[in-house]
C-alpha positions as protocol buffer text, in pm:
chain_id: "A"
residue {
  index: 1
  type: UNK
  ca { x: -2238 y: 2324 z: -5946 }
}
residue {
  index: 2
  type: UNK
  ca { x: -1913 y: 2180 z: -6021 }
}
residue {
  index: 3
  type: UNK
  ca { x: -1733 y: 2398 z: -5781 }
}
residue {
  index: 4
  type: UNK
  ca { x: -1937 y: 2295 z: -5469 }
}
residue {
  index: 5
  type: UNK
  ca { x: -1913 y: 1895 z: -5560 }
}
residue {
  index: 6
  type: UNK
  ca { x: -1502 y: 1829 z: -5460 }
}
residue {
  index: 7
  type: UNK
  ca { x: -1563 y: 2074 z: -5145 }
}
residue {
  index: 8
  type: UNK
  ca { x: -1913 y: 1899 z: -5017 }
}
residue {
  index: 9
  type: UNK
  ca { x: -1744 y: 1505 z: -5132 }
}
residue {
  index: 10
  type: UNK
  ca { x: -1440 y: 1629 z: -4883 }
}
residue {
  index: 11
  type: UNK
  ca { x: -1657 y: 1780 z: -4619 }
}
residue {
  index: 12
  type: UNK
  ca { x: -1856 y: 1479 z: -4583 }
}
residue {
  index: 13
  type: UNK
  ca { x: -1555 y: 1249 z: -4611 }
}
residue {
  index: 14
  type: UNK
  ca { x: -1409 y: 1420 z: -4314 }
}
residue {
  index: 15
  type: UNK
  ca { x: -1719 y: 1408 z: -4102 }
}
residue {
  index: 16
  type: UNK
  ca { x: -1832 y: 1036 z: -4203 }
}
residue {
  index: 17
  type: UNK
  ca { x: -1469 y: 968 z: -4062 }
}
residue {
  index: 18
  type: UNK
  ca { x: -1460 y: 1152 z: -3804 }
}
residue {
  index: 19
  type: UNK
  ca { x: -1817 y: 959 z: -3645 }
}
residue {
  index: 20
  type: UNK
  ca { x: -1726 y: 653 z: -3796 }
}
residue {
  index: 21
  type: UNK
  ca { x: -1325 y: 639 z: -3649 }
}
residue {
  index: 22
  type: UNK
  ca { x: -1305 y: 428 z: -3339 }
}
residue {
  index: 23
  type: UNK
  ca { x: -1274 y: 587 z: -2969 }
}
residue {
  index: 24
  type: UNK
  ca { x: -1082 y: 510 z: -2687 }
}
residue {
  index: 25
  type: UNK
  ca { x: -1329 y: 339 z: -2429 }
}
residue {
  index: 26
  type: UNK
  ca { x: -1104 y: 232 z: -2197 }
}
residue {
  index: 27
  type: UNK
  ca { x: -971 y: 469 z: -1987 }
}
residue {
  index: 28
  type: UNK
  ca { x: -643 y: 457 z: -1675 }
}
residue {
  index: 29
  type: UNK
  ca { x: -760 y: 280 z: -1363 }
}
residue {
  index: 30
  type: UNK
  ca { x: -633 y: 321 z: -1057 }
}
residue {
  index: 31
  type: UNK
  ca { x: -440 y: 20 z: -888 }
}
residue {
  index: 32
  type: UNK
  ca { x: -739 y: -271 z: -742 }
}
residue {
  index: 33
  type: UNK
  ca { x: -752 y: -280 z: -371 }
}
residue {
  index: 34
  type: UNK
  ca { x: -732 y: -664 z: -229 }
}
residue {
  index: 35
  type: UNK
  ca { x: -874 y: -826 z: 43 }
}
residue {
  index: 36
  type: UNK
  ca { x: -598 y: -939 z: 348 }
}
residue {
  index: 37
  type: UNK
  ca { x: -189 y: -917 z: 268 }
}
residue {
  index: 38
  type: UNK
  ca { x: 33 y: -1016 z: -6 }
}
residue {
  index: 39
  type: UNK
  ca { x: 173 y: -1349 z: -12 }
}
residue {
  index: 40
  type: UNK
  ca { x: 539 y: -1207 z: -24 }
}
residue {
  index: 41
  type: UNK
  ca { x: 525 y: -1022 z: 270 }
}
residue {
  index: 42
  type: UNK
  ca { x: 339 y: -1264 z: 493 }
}
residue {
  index: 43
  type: UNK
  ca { x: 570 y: -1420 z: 820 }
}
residue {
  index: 44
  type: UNK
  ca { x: 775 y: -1334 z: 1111 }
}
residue {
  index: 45
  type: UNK
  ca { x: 974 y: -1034 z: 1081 }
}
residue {
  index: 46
  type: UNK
  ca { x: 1234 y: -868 z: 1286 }
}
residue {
  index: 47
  type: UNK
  ca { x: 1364 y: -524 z: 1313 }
}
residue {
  index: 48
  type: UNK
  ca { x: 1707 y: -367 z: 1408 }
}
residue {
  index: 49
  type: UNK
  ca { x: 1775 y: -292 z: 1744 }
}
residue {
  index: 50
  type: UNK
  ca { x: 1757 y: 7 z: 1906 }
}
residue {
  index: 51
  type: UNK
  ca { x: 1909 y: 108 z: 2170 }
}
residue {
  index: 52
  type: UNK
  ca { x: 1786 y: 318 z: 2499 }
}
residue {
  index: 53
  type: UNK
  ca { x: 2135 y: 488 z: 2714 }
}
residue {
  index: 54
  type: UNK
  ca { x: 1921 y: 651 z: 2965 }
}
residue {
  index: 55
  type: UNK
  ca { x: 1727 y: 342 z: 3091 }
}
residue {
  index: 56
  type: UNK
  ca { x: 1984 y: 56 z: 3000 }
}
residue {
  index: 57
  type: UNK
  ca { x: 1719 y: -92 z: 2739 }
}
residue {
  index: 58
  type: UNK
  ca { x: 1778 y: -262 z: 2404 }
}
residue {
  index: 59
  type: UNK
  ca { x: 1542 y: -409 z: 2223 }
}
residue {
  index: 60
  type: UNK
  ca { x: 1410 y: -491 z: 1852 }
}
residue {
  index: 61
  type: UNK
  ca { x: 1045 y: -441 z: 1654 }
}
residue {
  index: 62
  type: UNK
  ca { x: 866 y: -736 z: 1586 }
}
residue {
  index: 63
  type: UNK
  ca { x: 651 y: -763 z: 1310 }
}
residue {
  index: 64
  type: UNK
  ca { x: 401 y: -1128 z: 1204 }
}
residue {
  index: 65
  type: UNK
  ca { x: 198 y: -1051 z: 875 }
}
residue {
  index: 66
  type: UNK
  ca { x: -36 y: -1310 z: 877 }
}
residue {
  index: 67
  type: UNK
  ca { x: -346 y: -1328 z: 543 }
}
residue {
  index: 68
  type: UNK
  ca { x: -571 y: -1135 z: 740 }
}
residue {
  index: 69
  type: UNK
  ca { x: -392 y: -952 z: 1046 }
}
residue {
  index: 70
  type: UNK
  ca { x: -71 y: -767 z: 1151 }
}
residue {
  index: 71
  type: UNK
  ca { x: 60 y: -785 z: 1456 }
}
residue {
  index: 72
  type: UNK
  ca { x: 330 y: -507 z: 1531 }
}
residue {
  index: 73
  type: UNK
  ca { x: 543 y: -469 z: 1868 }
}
residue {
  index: 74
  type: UNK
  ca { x: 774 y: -193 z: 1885 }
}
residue {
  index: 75
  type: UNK
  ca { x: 1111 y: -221 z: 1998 }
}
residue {
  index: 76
  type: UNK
  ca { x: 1111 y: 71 z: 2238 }
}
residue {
  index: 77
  type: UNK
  ca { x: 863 y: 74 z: 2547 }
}
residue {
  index: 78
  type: UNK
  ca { x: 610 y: 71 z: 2602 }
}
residue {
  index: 79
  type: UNK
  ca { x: 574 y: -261 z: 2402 }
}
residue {
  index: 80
  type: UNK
  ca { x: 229 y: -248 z: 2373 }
}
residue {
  index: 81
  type: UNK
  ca { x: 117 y: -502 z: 2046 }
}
residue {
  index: 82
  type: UNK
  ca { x: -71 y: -335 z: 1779 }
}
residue {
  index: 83
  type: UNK
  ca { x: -288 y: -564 z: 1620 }
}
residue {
  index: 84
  type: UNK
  ca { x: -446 y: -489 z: 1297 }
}
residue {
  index: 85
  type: UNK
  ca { x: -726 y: -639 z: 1078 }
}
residue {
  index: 86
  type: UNK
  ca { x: -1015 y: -579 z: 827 }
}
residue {
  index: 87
  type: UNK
  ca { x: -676 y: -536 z: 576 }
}
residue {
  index: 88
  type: UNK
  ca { x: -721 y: -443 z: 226 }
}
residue {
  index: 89
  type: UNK
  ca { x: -393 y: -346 z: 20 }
}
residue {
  index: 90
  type: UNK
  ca { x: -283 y: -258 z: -323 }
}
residue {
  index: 91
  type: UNK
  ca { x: 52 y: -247 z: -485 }
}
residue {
  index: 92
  type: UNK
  ca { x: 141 y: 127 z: -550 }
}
residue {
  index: 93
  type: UNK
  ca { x: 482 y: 62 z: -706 }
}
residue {
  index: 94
  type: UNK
  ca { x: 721 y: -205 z: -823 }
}
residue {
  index: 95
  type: UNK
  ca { x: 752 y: -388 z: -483 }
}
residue {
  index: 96
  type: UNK
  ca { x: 554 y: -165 z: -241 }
}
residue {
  index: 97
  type: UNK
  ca { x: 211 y: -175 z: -143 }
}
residue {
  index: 98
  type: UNK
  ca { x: 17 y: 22 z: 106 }
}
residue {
  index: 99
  type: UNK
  ca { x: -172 y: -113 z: 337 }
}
residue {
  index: 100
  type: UNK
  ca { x: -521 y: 16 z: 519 }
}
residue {
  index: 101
  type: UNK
  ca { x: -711 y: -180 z: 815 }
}
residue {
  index: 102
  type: UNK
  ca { x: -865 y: -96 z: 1167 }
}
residue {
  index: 103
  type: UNK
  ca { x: -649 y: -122 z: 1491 }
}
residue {
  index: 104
  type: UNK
  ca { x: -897 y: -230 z: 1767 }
}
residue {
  index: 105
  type: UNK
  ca { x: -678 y: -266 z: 2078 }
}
residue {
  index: 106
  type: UNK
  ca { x: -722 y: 104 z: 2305 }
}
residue {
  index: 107
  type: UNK
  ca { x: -999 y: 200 z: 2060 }
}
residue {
  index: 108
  type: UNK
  ca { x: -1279 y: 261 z: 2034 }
}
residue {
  index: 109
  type: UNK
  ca { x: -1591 y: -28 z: 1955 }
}
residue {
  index: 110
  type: UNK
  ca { x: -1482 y: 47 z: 1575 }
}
residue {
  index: 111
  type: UNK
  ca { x: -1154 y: 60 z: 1556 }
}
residue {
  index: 112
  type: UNK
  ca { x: -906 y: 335 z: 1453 }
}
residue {
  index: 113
  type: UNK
  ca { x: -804 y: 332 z: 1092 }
}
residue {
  index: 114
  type: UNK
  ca { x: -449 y: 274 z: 1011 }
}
residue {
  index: 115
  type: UNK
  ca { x: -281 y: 234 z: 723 }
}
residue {
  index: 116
  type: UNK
  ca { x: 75 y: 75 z: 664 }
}
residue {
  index: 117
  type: UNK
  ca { x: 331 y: 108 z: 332 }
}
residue {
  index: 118
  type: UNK
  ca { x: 542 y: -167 z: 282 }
}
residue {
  index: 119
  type: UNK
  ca { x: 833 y: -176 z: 33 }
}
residue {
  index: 120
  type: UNK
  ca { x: 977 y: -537 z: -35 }
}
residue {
  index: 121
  type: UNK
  ca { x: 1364 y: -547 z: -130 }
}
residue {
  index: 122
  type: UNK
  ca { x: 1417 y: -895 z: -148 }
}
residue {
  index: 123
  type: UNK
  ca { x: 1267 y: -1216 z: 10 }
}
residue {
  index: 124
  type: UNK
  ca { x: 1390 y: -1163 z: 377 }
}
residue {
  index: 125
  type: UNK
  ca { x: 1392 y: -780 z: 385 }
}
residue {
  index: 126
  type: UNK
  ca { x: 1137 y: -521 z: 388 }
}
residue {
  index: 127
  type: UNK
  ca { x: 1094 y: -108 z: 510 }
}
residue {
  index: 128
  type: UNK
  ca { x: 797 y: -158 z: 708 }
}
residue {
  index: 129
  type: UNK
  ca { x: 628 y: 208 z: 828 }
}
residue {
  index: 130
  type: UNK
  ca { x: 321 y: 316 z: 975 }
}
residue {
  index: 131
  type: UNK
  ca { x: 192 y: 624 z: 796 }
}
residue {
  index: 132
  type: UNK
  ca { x: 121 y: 909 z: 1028 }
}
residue {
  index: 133
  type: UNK
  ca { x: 302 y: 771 z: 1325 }
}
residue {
  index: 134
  type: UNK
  ca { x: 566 y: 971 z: 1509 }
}
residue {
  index: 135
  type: UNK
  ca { x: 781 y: 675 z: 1680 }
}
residue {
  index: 136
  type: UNK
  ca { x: 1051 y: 580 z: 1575 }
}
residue {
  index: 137
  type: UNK
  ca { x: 1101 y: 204 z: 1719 }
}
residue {
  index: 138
  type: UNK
  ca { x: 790 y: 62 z: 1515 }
}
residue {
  index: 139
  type: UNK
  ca { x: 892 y: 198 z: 1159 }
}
residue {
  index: 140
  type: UNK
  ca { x: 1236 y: 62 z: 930 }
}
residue {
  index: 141
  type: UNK
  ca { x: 1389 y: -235 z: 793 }
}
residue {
  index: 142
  type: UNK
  ca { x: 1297 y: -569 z: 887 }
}
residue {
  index: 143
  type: UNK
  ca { x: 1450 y: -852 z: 808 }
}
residue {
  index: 144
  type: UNK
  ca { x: 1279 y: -1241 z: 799 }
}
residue {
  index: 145
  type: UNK
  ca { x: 1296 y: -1405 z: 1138 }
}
């Protein structure tokens, strides 16, 4: 009998910890979306200027993040506004955040979904792009206007 006791005291010390020790609950979340835009990139922007040899056209992307819309004009024609809302973001990095919202202007009664990523260098400069969008005048550094 004394040859079981030290064997069945150290099993049961093992298992009594073992329930007893405390679990991670908490687990990794994801990043929070947000409703509207970040304060630090709200305001007029302006983007470089491009420039057009075959039809003698130069012109530069404008950009106004207001809380709840974005308003984007490309540089190159046709300058057709793109105005966004419905805007929920989160921050996906140190000083970038993407973006998603409806575009309602040529669309249909629901809106096209569009989604932006945004990468903040310093106060009055930003990379501004449109994911999934093949021209070349809307996405790129803007700087504050």
């Amino acid at each position: 009998m004394h040859r079981f006791t030290p064997a069945l005291l150290i099993t049961l010390t093992t298992f009594g910890l073992a329930l007893t020790a405390p679990t991670p609950t908490a687990t990794a979340q994801a990043a929070t979306w947000h409703k509207g835009t970040p304060k630090i990139i709200r305001g007029k922007w302006r983007g470089t200027t491009h420039k057009v040899k075959q039809i003698h056209y130069q012109g530069h992307a404008d950009l106004i993040i207001k809380a709840k819309s974005i308003t984007n004009n490309p540089a190159l024609p046709p300058r057709d506004p793109n105005y966004s809302t419905k805007l929920h973001y989160k921050k996906t990095g140190k000083k970038t955040y993407t973006i998603k919202g409806r575009q309602y202007n040529n669309a249909p009664a629901k809106g096209v979904k569009i989604t932006f990523k945004i990468k903040v260098y310093s106060h009055h400069k930003i990379h501004f792009k449109i994911m999934h969008d093949g021209r070349t005048g809307n996405n790129g550094i803007f700087h504050r206007a």
